[in-house]
Amino acid sequence: MKKPLNIKAIVVDDEPIALKGVVSLLNTDVDVDVIASFTEASKAIKAINTMTPDVLFLDIQMPKYNGFEVIQHITLKHIPLVVFITAYDEFALKAFNANAVDYLLKPFDDEQFYAMLTKIKKLYKAEKFFKNEQQLLQLLHNIDQNTKNPVALEKKYLERIYIKNFKGVLFLNTDDILWFSADDYYVWVHTKEKKHLIRQTMLHLEKNLDPEKFIRINRSIIIHISHIKKVVNLSQKEYVVFTFSEEQFKISYSRIKNVKKIFNS
């Protein structure tokens, strides 16, 4: 029996569901040992420097410290292989890829995840940590030359959703999406023609969809504002959204104010 590689990994993502999803996938691989996971970047920084992981799975968009700032706080004695988990579009990702820093583009599927993991294992076995370290430092240097804030990139909301199916990859313009509905670790993307399943979290979508086009009305539903036909007040604390395709969605009490603000009601 082949001896496991015992690759020590730490996962950092401020979205608990997304974090749990990545950890679950890693736990299925005998070569990887997840030694810690964090939703708070400040706690992760201390653990990374004391536990010295071989691989770091790191979300880019996080409060207080973003992914690049986490890297900048790692001691130079030990820099792990880094996999950025990001929602940036392909144009922005070219800058990362040019420095051989691997990434996962949200939403990703199991096949993409394991392909990335295979690459990480090859790097680990080839002992290319020194090369990776230099390339990562070069990436941070390039970013620092352009801005004092490592990810002060112009905020870009999702314009397309990437959906992998048996035919390949389907690209959906967000303007063609009527609503999103949560389903455990997945999300259903609803269009006029059909619905598609993606590995994603509602929190991630809420943060990266244009708030002038989409609104989250409850824990499970994000809806395109143009698809809302009317909002009906059933009682003092109960409101319901009616869509142009005859669906009805209850608005959670905590979100009624935001919905009323949009429709000036």
Short mmCIF file of C-alpha atoms in Angstrom, two decimals:
data_model
loop_
_atom_site.label_atom_id
_atom_site.label_comp_id
_atom_site.label_asym_id
_atom_site.label_seq_id
_atom_site.Cartn_x
_atom_site.Cartn_y
_atom_site.Cartn_z
CA MET A 1 0.00 0.00 0.00
CA LYS A 2 1.31 3.42 -0.98
CA LYS A 3 2.28 5.58 1.96
CA PRO A 4 0.13 8.75 2.37
CA LEU A 5 1.86 12.05 1.67
CA ASN A 6 0.61 13.60 4.94
CA ILE A 7 0.17 17.05 3.44
CA LYS A 8 -0.80 19.43 6.25
CA ALA A 9 -3.54 21.86 5.17
CA ILE A 10 -5.24 24.90 6.67
CA VAL A 11 -8.45 26.30 5.18
CA VAL A 12 -9.56 29.93 5.62
CA ASP A 13 -12.93 31.23 4.41
CA ASP A 14 -15.25 33.68 6.15
CA GLU A 15 -18.31 31.80 4.86
CA PRO A 16 -18.92 28.84 7.24
CA ILE A 17 -20.77 26.74 4.64
CA ALA A 18 -18.06 27.28 2.00
CA LEU A 19 -15.39 26.49 4.59
CA LYS A 20 -17.12 23.26 5.57
CA GLY A 21 -17.46 22.29 1.91
CA VAL A 22 -13.73 22.63 1.18
CA VAL A 23 -12.79 20.81 4.40
CA SER A 24 -15.20 17.98 3.53
CA LEU A 25 -13.64 17.56 0.09
CA LEU A 26 -10.12 17.54 1.54
CA ASN A 27 -11.11 14.98 4.16
CA THR A 28 -11.90 12.48 1.41
CA ASP A 29 -8.23 12.45 0.33
CA VAL A 30 -5.91 10.19 2.33
CA ASP A 31 -2.88 12.31 1.38
CA VAL A 32 -4.24 15.46 3.04
CA ASP A 33 -4.55 16.19 6.74
CA VAL A 34 -6.65 19.29 7.54
CA ILE A 35 -4.95 20.52 10.71
CA ALA A 36 -7.12 23.62 11.17
CA SER A 37 -9.84 25.73 9.57
CA PHE A 38 -10.89 29.32 10.25
CA THR A 39 -13.59 31.82 9.38
CA GLU A 40 -11.57 34.67 10.93
CA ALA A 41 -8.39 35.71 9.14
CA SER A 42 -6.77 37.17 12.27
CA LYS A 43 -6.94 33.80 14.05
CA ALA A 44 -5.75 32.02 10.91
CA ILE A 45 -2.59 34.15 10.66
CA LYS A 46 -1.37 33.09 14.11
CA ALA A 47 -2.12 29.42 13.41
CA ILE A 48 -0.39 29.48 10.02
CA ASN A 49 2.80 30.82 11.57
CA THR A 50 2.78 28.32 14.47
CA MET A 51 1.41 25.19 12.78
CA THR A 52 3.37 25.66 9.50
CA PRO A 53 0.96 24.01 7.02
CA ASP A 54 2.20 22.66 3.71
CA VAL A 55 -0.84 23.99 1.84
CA LEU A 56 -3.09 26.96 2.52
CA PHE A 57 -6.58 27.23 0.99
CA LEU A 58 -7.39 30.90 1.27
CA ASP A 59 -10.44 32.97 0.41
CA ILE A 60 -9.54 36.38 -1.04
CA GLN A 61 -12.52 38.49 -0.05
CA MET A 62 -12.71 38.54 3.75
CA PRO A 63 -13.35 41.26 6.35
CA LYS A 64 -10.50 42.84 8.35
CA TYR A 65 -7.74 40.95 6.48
CA ASN A 66 -8.20 39.92 2.86
CA GLY A 67 -6.40 36.92 1.41
CA PHE A 68 -3.38 38.85 0.21
CA GLU A 69 -2.95 40.55 3.58
CA VAL A 70 -3.01 37.14 5.28
CA ILE A 71 -0.11 36.05 3.05
CA GLN A 72 1.80 39.22 3.92
CA HIS A 73 1.57 38.30 7.62
CA ILE A 74 3.13 34.86 7.13
CA THR A 75 6.71 34.59 8.37
CA LEU A 76 9.24 34.08 5.59
CA LYS A 77 10.70 31.01 7.33
CA HIS A 78 7.89 28.90 5.99
CA ILE A 79 5.56 29.91 3.16
CA PRO A 80 3.08 27.17 2.20
CA LEU A 81 1.73 26.36 -1.21
CA VAL A 82 -1.26 28.67 -1.61
CA VAL A 83 -4.57 28.05 -3.35
CA PHE A 84 -6.67 31.19 -3.61
CA ILE A 85 -10.42 30.69 -3.50
CA THR A 86 -11.94 33.58 -5.38
CA ALA A 87 -14.90 34.96 -7.28
CA TYR A 88 -12.77 37.27 -9.43
CA ASP A 89 -13.36 36.97 -13.16
CA GLU A 90 -10.91 35.32 -15.53
CA PHE A 91 -9.28 38.60 -16.51
CA ALA A 92 -8.19 39.31 -12.93
CA LEU A 93 -7.14 35.69 -12.43
CA LYS A 94 -4.60 35.95 -15.25
CA ALA A 95 -2.50 38.11 -12.95
CA PHE A 96 -2.48 35.40 -10.29
CA ASN A 97 -1.88 32.58 -12.77
CA ALA A 98 1.10 34.38 -14.28
CA ASN A 99 2.85 33.91 -10.95
CA ALA A 100 1.91 30.20 -10.73
CA VAL A 101 -0.32 30.77 -7.71
CA ASP A 102 -3.12 28.25 -8.01
CA TYR A 103 -6.76 29.19 -7.52
CA LEU A 104 -10.31 27.91 -7.41
CA LEU A 105 -12.88 30.08 -9.15
CA LYS A 106 -16.21 30.10 -7.35
CA PRO A 107 -18.42 28.31 -8.07
CA PHE A 108 -16.29 25.17 -8.61
CA ASP A 109 -17.27 21.52 -8.86
CA ASP A 110 -15.66 18.37 -7.46
CA GLU A 111 -13.79 17.66 -10.70
CA GLN A 112 -12.15 21.10 -10.70
CA PHE A 113 -11.29 20.76 -7.02
CA TYR A 114 -9.58 17.39 -7.40
CA ALA A 115 -7.71 18.54 -10.52
CA MET A 116 -6.28 21.39 -8.44
CA LEU A 117 -5.43 18.96 -5.64
CA THR A 118 -3.56 16.71 -8.07
CA LYS A 119 -1.45 19.70 -9.12
CA ILE A 120 -0.73 20.56 -5.48
CA LYS A 121 0.42 17.00 -4.79
CA LYS A 122 2.82 17.12 -7.73
CA LEU A 123 4.30 20.37 -6.45
CA TYR A 124 4.57 18.92 -2.96
CA LYS A 125 6.33 15.76 -4.12
CA ALA A 126 8.65 17.72 -6.38
CA GLU A 127 9.66 19.91 -3.44
CA LYS A 128 9.14 23.12 -5.38
CA PHE A 129 8.40 25.15 -2.29
CA PHE A 130 11.32 27.51 -2.91
CA LYS A 131 10.10 28.31 -6.42
CA ASN A 132 6.55 28.75 -5.16
CA GLU A 133 7.76 31.05 -2.40
CA GLN A 134 9.61 33.30 -4.84
CA GLN A 135 6.65 33.47 -7.19
CA LEU A 136 4.25 34.26 -4.36
CA LEU A 137 6.52 37.01 -3.07
CA GLN A 138 6.73 38.40 -6.61
CA LEU A 139 2.95 38.46 -6.80
CA LEU A 140 2.73 40.39 -3.55
CA HIS A 141 5.44 42.78 -4.76
CA ASN A 142 3.57 43.43 -8.01
CA ILE A 143 0.36 44.13 -6.14
CA ASP A 144 2.11 46.43 -3.69
CA GLN A 145 3.59 48.44 -6.56
CA ASN A 146 0.12 49.19 -7.88
CA THR A 147 -1.77 49.93 -4.69
CA LYS A 148 -1.26 50.27 -0.96
CA ASN A 149 -4.29 48.05 -0.48
CA PRO A 150 -3.49 44.59 -1.92
CA VAL A 151 -7.01 44.05 -3.23
CA ALA A 152 -8.21 47.57 -3.78
CA LEU A 153 -9.35 46.36 -7.15
CA GLU A 154 -12.49 48.01 -8.44
CA LYS A 155 -15.48 46.15 -7.06
CA LYS A 156 -16.92 44.06 -9.86
CA TYR A 157 -20.18 42.28 -9.40
CA LEU A 158 -20.82 38.96 -11.07
CA GLU A 159 -21.94 39.39 -14.65
CA ARG A 160 -21.89 35.71 -15.53
CA ILE A 161 -22.39 32.45 -13.67
CA TYR A 162 -20.26 29.46 -14.69
CA ILE A 163 -22.15 26.16 -14.73
CA LYS A 164 -20.42 22.88 -15.53
CA ASN A 165 -22.58 20.18 -17.11
CA PHE A 166 -22.10 17.01 -19.15
CA LYS A 167 -21.61 19.09 -22.32
CA GLY A 168 -18.92 21.31 -20.86
CA VAL A 169 -19.28 24.75 -19.29
CA LEU A 170 -22.38 26.88 -19.60
CA PHE A 171 -22.13 30.64 -19.14
CA LEU A 172 -25.26 32.37 -17.87
CA ASN A 173 -25.55 36.14 -17.86
CA THR A 174 -26.83 37.22 -14.46
CA ASP A 175 -29.45 39.38 -16.18
CA ASP A 176 -31.00 36.15 -17.49
CA ILE A 177 -31.35 34.69 -13.99
CA LEU A 178 -34.74 35.07 -12.30
CA TRP A 179 -33.85 33.86 -8.82
CA PHE A 180 -31.51 31.66 -6.76
CA SER A 181 -32.70 29.12 -4.21
CA ALA A 182 -30.57 27.43 -1.54
CA ASP A 183 -30.24 23.65 -1.35
CA ASP A 184 -27.81 22.64 1.42
CA TYR A 185 -24.26 23.12 0.03
CA TYR A 186 -25.64 23.94 -3.41
CA VAL A 187 -27.75 26.61 -5.05
CA TRP A 188 -30.35 26.27 -7.79
CA VAL A 189 -30.08 28.91 -10.52
CA HIS A 190 -33.50 29.55 -12.05
CA THR A 191 -33.98 30.93 -15.56
CA LYS A 192 -37.01 31.14 -17.85
CA GLU A 193 -35.99 27.91 -19.60
CA LYS A 194 -34.74 25.68 -16.80
CA LYS A 195 -32.83 25.52 -13.53
CA HIS A 196 -29.18 24.62 -12.91
CA LEU A 197 -27.36 23.37 -9.82
CA ILE A 198 -24.08 24.96 -8.71
CA ARG A 199 -21.75 24.49 -5.72
CA GLN A 200 -22.11 27.86 -4.09
CA THR A 201 -23.36 29.59 -0.95
CA MET A 202 -26.09 32.19 -0.68
CA LEU A 203 -23.80 34.44 1.35
CA HIS A 204 -21.21 34.44 -1.41
CA LEU A 205 -23.83 35.22 -4.05
CA GLU A 206 -25.36 37.97 -1.95
CA LYS A 207 -21.97 39.66 -1.59
CA ASN A 208 -21.09 39.39 -5.27
CA LEU A 209 -24.36 40.12 -7.06
CA ASP A 210 -25.21 43.70 -8.00
CA PRO A 211 -27.52 44.99 -5.20
CA GLU A 212 -29.25 47.21 -7.74
CA LYS A 213 -30.35 44.07 -9.60
CA PHE A 214 -30.69 41.36 -6.97
CA ILE A 215 -32.10 41.26 -3.47
CA ARG A 216 -32.09 38.52 -0.86
CA ILE A 217 -35.58 38.25 0.60
CA ASN A 218 -35.05 35.34 2.99
CA ARG A 219 -32.48 32.74 3.98
CA SER A 220 -33.13 30.63 0.89
CA ILE A 221 -34.06 33.07 -1.90
CA ILE A 222 -32.21 35.77 -3.85
CA ILE A 223 -34.37 37.26 -6.58
CA HIS A 224 -33.80 39.52 -9.58
CA ILE A 225 -35.60 42.75 -8.75
CA SER A 226 -37.01 43.04 -12.28
CA HIS A 227 -38.76 39.68 -11.79
CA ILE A 228 -40.78 40.96 -8.83
CA LYS A 229 -44.35 41.69 -9.91
CA LYS A 230 -45.63 42.94 -6.56
CA VAL A 231 -45.05 42.86 -2.82
CA VAL A 232 -48.13 42.11 -0.74
CA ASN A 233 -48.57 42.96 2.92
CA LEU A 234 -50.47 40.07 4.54
CA SER A 235 -50.10 41.34 8.09
CA GLN A 236 -47.97 43.74 10.12
CA LYS A 237 -44.98 41.39 10.05
CA GLU A 238 -45.73 39.28 7.00
CA TYR A 239 -44.93 40.26 3.42
CA VAL A 240 -44.92 38.10 0.30
CA VAL A 241 -43.22 38.60 -3.07
CA PHE A 242 -45.16 37.66 -6.20
CA THR A 243 -43.14 37.11 -9.38
CA PHE A 244 -44.10 37.50 -13.03
CA SER A 245 -43.97 33.71 -13.37
CA GLU A 246 -46.49 33.29 -10.53
CA GLU A 247 -44.13 32.14 -7.75
CA GLN A 248 -44.70 33.34 -4.20
CA PHE A 249 -41.87 33.87 -1.73
CA LYS A 250 -42.22 34.97 1.87
CA ILE A 251 -39.99 37.86 2.95
CA SER A 252 -38.22 37.23 6.25
CA TYR A 253 -39.02 39.88 8.84
CA SER A 254 -35.41 41.08 9.07
CA ARG A 255 -35.38 41.83 5.34
CA ILE A 256 -38.73 43.57 4.93
CA LYS A 257 -37.19 47.00 5.42
CA ASN A 258 -34.70 46.47 2.57
CA VAL A 259 -37.41 45.28 0.20
CA LYS A 260 -39.71 48.20 1.06
CA LYS A 261 -36.82 50.61 0.51
CA ILE A 262 -36.35 49.37 -3.06
CA PHE A 263 -40.00 49.82 -3.93
CA ASN A 264 -40.43 52.98 -1.85
CA SER A 265 -43.34 51.42 -0.05
#
